[in-house]
Coordinates of C-alpha atoms and ligand atoms in Angstrom, one line a residue:
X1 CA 50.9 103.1 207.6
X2 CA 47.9 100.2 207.4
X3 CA 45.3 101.7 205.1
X4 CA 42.1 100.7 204.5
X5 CA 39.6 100.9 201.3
X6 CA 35.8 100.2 201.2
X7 CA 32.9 100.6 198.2
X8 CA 29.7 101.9 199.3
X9 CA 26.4 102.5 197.7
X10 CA 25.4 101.5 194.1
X11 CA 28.1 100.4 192.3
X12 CA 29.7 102.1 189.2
X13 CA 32.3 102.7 186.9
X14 CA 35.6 103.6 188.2
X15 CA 35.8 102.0 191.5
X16 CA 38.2 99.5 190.8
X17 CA 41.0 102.0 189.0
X18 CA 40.5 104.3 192.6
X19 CA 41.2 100.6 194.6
X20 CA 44.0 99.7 191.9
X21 CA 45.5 103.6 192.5
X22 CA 45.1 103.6 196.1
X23 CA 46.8 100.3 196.4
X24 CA 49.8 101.8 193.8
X25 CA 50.2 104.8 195.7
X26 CA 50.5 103.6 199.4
X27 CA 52.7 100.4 197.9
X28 CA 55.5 102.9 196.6
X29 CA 55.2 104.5 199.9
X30 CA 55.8 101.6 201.8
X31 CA 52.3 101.7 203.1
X32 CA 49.7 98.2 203.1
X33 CA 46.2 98.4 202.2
X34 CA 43.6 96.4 203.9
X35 CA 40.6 96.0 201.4
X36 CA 36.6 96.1 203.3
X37 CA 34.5 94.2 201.7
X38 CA 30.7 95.1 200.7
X39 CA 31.4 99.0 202.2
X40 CA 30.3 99.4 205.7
X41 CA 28.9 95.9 206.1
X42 CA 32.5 94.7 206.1
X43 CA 33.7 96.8 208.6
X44 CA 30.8 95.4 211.2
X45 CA 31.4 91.7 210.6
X46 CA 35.3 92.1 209.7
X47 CA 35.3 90.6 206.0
X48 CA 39.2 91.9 204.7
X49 CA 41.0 90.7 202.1
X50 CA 45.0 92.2 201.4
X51 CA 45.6 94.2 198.7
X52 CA 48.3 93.9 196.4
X53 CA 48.9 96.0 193.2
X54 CA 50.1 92.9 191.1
X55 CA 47.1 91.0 191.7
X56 CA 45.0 94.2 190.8
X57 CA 46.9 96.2 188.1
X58 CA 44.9 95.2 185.4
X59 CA 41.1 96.1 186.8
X60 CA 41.5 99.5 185.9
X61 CA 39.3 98.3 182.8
X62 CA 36.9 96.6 185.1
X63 CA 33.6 98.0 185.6
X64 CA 31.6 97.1 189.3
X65 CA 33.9 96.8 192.5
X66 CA 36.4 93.8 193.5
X67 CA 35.2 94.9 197.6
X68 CA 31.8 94.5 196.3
X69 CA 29.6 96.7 197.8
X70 CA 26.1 97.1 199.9
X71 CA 23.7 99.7 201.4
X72 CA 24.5 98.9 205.1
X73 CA 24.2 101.5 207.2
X74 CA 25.9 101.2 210.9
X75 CA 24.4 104.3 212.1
X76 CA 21.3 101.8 211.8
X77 CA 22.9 99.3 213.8
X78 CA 22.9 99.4 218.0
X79 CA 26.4 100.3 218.5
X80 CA 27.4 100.0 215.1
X81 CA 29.5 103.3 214.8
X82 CA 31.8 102.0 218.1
X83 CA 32.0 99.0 216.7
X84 CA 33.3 99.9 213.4
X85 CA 35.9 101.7 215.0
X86 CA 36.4 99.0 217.2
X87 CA 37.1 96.6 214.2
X88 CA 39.2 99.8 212.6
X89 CA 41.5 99.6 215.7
X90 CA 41.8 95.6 216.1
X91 CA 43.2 95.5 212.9
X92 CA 45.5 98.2 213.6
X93 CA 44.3 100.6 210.6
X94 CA 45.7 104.3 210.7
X95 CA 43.7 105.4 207.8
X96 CA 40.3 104.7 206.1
X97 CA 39.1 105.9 202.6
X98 CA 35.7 105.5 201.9
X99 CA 34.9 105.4 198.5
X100 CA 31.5 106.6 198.0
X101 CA 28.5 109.0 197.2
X102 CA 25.8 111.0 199.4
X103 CA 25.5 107.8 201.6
X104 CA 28.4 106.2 202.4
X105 CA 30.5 109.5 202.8
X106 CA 27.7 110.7 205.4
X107 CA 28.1 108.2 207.1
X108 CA 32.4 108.8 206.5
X109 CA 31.5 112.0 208.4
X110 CA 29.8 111.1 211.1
X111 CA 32.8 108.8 212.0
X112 CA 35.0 111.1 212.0
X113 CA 33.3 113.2 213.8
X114 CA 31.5 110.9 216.3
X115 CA 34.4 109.0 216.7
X116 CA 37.5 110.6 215.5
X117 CA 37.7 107.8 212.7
X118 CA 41.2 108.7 210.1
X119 CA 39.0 109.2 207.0
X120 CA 39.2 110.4 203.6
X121 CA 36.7 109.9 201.2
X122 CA 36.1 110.0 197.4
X123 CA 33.1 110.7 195.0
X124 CA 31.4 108.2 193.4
X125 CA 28.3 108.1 191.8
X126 CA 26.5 107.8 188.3
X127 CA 24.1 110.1 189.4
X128 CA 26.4 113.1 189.8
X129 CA 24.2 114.3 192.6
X130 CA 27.3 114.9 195.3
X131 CA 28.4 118.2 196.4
X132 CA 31.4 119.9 196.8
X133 CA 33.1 118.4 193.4
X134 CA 33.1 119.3 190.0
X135 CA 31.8 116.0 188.8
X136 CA 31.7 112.8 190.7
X137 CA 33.4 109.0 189.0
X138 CA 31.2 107.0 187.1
X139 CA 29.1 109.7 185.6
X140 CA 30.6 110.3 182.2
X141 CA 30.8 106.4 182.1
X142 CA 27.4 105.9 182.5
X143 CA 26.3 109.1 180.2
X144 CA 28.5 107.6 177.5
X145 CA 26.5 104.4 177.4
X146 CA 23.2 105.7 178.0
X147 CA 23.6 108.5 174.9
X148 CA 24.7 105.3 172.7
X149 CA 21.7 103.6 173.8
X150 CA 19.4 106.7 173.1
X151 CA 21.4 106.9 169.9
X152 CA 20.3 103.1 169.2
X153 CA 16.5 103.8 170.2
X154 CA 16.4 106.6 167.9
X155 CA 17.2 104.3 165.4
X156 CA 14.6 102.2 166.2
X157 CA 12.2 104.4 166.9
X158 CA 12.6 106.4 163.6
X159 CA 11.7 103.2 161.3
X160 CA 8.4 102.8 163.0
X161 CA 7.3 105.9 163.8
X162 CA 7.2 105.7 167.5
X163 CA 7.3 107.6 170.2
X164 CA 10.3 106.2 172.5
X165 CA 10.3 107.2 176.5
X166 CA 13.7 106.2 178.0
X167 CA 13.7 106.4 181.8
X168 CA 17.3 106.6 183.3
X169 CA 18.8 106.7 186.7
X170 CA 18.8 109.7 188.9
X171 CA 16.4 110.0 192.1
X172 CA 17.0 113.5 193.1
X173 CA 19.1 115.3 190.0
X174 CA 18.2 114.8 186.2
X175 CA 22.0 115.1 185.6
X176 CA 22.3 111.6 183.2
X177 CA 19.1 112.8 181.9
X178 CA 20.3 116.2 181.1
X179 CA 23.8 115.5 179.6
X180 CA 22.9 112.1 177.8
X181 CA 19.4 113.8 176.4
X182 CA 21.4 116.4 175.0
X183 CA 23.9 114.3 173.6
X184 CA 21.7 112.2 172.1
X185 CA 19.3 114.9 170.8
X186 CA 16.7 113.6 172.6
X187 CA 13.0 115.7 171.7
X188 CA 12.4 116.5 175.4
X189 CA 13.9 115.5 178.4
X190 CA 12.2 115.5 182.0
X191 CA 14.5 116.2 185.0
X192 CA 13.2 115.6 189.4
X193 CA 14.7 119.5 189.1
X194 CA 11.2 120.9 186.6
X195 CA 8.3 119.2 187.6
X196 CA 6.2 118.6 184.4
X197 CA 2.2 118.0 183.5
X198 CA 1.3 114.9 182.0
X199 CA -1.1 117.1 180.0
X200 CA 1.7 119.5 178.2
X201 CA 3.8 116.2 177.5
X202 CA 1.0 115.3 175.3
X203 CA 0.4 118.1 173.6
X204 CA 4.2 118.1 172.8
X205 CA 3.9 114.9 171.6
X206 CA 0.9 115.3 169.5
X207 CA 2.4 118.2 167.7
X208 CA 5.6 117.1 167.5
X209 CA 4.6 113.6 166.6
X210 CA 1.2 114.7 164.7
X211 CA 3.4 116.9 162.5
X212 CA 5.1 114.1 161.0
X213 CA 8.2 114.2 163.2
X214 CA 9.2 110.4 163.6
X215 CA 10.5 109.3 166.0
X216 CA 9.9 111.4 169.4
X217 CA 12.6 110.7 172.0
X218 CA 11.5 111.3 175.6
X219 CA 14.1 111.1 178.1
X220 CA 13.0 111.0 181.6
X221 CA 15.2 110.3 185.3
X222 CA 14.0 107.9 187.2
X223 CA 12.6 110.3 190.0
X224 CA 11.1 112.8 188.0
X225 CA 7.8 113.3 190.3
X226 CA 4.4 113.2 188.0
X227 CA 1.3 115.3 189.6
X228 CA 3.6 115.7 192.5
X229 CA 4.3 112.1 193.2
X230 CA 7.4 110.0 192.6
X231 CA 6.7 106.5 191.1
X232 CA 8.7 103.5 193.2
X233 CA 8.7 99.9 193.2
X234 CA 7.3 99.2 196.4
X235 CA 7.2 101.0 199.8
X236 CA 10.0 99.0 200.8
X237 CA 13.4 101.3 201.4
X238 CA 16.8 100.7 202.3
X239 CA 18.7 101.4 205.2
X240 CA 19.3 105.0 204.1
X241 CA 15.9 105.6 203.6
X242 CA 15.2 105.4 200.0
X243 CA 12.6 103.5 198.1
X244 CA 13.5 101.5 194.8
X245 CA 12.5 103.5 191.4
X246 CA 11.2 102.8 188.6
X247 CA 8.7 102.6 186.5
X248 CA 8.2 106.8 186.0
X249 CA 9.1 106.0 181.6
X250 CA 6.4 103.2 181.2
X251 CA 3.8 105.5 183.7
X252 CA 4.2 108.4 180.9
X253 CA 4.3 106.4 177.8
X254 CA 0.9 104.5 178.5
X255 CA -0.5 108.0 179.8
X256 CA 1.0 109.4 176.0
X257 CA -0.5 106.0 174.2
X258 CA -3.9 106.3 176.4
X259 CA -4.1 109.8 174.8
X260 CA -2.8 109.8 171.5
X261 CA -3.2 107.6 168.2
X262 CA 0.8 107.1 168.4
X263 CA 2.6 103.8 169.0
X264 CA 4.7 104.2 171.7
X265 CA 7.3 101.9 173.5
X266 CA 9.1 102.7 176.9
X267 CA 12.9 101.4 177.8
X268 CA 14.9 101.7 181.2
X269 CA 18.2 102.0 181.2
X270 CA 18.9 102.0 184.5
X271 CA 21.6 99.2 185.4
X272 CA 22.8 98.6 182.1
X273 CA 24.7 102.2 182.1
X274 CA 26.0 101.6 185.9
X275 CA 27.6 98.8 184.9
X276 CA 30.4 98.1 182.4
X277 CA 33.8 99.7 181.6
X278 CA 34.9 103.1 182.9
X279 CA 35.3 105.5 179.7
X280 CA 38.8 107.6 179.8
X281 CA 37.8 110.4 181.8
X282 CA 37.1 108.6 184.1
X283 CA 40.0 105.9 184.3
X284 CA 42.2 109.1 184.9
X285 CA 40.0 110.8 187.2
X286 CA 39.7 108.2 189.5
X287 CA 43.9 107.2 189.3
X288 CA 44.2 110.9 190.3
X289 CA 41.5 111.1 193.1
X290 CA 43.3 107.1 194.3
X291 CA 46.9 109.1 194.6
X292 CA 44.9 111.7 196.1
X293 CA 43.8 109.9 198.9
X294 CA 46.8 108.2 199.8
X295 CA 48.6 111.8 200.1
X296 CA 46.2 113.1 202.3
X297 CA 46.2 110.3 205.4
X298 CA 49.8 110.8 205.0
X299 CA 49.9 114.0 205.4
X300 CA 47.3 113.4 208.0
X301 CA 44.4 115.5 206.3
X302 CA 41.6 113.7 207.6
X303 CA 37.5 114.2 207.6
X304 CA 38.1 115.5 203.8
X305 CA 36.9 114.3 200.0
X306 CA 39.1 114.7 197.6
X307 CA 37.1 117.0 195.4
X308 CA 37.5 117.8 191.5
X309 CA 38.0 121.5 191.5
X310 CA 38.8 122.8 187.7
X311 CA 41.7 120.6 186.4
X312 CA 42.7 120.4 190.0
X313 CA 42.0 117.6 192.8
X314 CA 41.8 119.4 196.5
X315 CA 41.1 118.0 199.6
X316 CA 37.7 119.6 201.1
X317 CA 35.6 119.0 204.3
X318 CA 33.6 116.1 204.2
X319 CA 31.1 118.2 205.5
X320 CA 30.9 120.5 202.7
X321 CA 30.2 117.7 201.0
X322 CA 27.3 115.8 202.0
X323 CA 24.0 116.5 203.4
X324 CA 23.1 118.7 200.3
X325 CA 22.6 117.4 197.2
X326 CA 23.9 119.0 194.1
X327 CA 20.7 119.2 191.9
X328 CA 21.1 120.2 188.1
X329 CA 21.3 124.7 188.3
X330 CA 18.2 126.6 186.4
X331 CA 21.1 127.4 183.6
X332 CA 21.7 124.4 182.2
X333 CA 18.1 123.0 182.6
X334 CA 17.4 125.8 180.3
X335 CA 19.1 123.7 177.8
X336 CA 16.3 121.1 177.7
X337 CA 13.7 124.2 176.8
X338 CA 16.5 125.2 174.1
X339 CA 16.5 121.9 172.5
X340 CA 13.2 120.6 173.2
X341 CA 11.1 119.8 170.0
Ligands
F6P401 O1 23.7 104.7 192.9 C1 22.6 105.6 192.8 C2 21.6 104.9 192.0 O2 22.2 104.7 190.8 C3 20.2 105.6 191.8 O3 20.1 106.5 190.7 C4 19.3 104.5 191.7 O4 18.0 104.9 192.1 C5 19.8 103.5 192.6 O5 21.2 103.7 192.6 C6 19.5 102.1 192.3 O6 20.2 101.3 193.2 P1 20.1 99.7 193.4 O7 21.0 99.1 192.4 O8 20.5 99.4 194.8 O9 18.7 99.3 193.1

């Protein structure tokens, strides 16, 4: 069998130990593997490299993607679908797995439905937004960083007496806010999921703050909306529709300085925590979602995403999958009211 392996979407940590156990799996097997590189934009303009395990063993410490990845859409392309598969079939591939989050596995979908493409596809993202999985790769990662980070801005923040506002990624689910807030003890944390007003934040802060409660830590994700609108940089958006964010930390601490005698600073952590090492949870993960894969084009389970169910990877429609995003549930936003203050 002639498999094939692509990145898609915003990078994270993880991809390369699913490439590197892909690559393993279908070697063993007797099977090749045909790296795509930068995700779907390889696949239009054919840009392949050969994939062999004992050029790649050792990147399952490597954060970021050896494909490299982009935000090309071919369903925004005029006959980009027929000539994907085109490309698929001129380089006589049996199998495709698409490594990838809301995005790229929507588009995985529509292939295989549209056009029958082989294709099995497996989570990725930091924002943990993806259906139809326990967790997606590249999350704990990124929360491990981020709650070090908070952990270092507390420090900070505590000798001057500051209020600290730490905007991190996520532009429909607060997940990374959530889970690194609460690791990190943060004082509140502001999810996309529980529209706030600007106006209880600063009473919060002033009688947190006011009380003599140094430092405050705000954690906020990136597309927490304020008064109902989310703030971007730009109008510009990609392929897929979305705008770039940021800027929704520094909005709220000038509107908490504006109002409040209290010094405040505001730091983004978006790209730092995407990037880096995968931790351990998720060098295994991804290993076991890479094998995964691999055993399901061979056993010709296609149109599927190997999904982390329990302890247990399963093979699910790709359809159950995407399309809905997996927003943070009311009981474990009721953590941030538990822990606020
Ligand atoms: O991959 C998802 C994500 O991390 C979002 O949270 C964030 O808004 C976006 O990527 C940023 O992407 P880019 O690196 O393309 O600006």
């Amino acid at each position: 069998m002639k498999i094939a392996v692509l990145t898609g979407g915003g990078d994270c940590a993880g991809l390369n130990a699913v490439i590197r156990a892909v690559v393993k799996r279908a070697e063993d097997g007797g099977d090749t593997v045909i790296g795509i590189r930068r995700g779907w934009a390889g696949l239009l303009d054919l840009d392949t490299v050969e994939l062999h395990y004992d050029e790649i063993d050792e990147t399952i410490r490597m954060g970021g993607t050896i494909l490299k990845t982009s935000r090309k859409n071919p369903y925004k392309i005029k006959d980009g679908p027929e000539k994907v598969a085109e490309n698929l079939h001129k380089m006589g591939v049996d199998g495709l797995i698409a490594i990838g989050g809301d995005d790229t596995l929507g588009v995985a979908n529509k292939l295989w439905k549209d056009k029958g493409i082989k294709v099995v596809g497996v989570p990725k993202t930091i924002d943990n937004d993806l259906s139809g999985t326990d967790v997606t790769f590249g999350f704990y990662s990124a929360v491990e960083e981020a709650m070090r980070m908070i952990d270092n801005i507390y420090s900070t923040g505590k000798s001057h007496d500051r209020v600290m506002v730490v905007e991190v990624m996520g532009r429909h689910a607060g997940w990374i806010a959530l889970v690194a807030g609460i690791a990190s003890g943060a004082h509140l944390i502001l999810t996309p999921e529980k529209p706030f007003k600007i106006g209880d934040v600063i009473e919060f802060v002033k009688k947190r703050h006011g009380s003599g409660k140094t430092p405050t830590v705000i954690v906020i994700a990136e597309g927490t909306p304020i008064e109902g609108k989310v703030i971007a940089e730009g109008a510009k958006v990609d392929e897929f529709g979305h705008v770039r964010m940021r800027g929704v930390g520094k909005y709220l601490a000038e509107r908490i300085e504006e109002a409040t005698e209290f010094e405040v600073r505001d730091v983004v952590l978006g790209h730092v925590i995407r990037g880096g090492s995968p931790n351990a949870f998720d060098r295994f993960l991804c290993t076991r979602l890479g094998v995964a894969a691999v055993d399901c084009l061979r056993s010709g389970k296609y149109g599927v995403m190997v999904a982390l169910r329990g302890m247990d990877i399963v093979p699910i429609p790709l359809e159950e999958a995407v399309g809905k995003l997996k927003t943070v549930p009311e009981e474990l936003l009721e953590l941030t009211e538990i822990f606020k203050g």
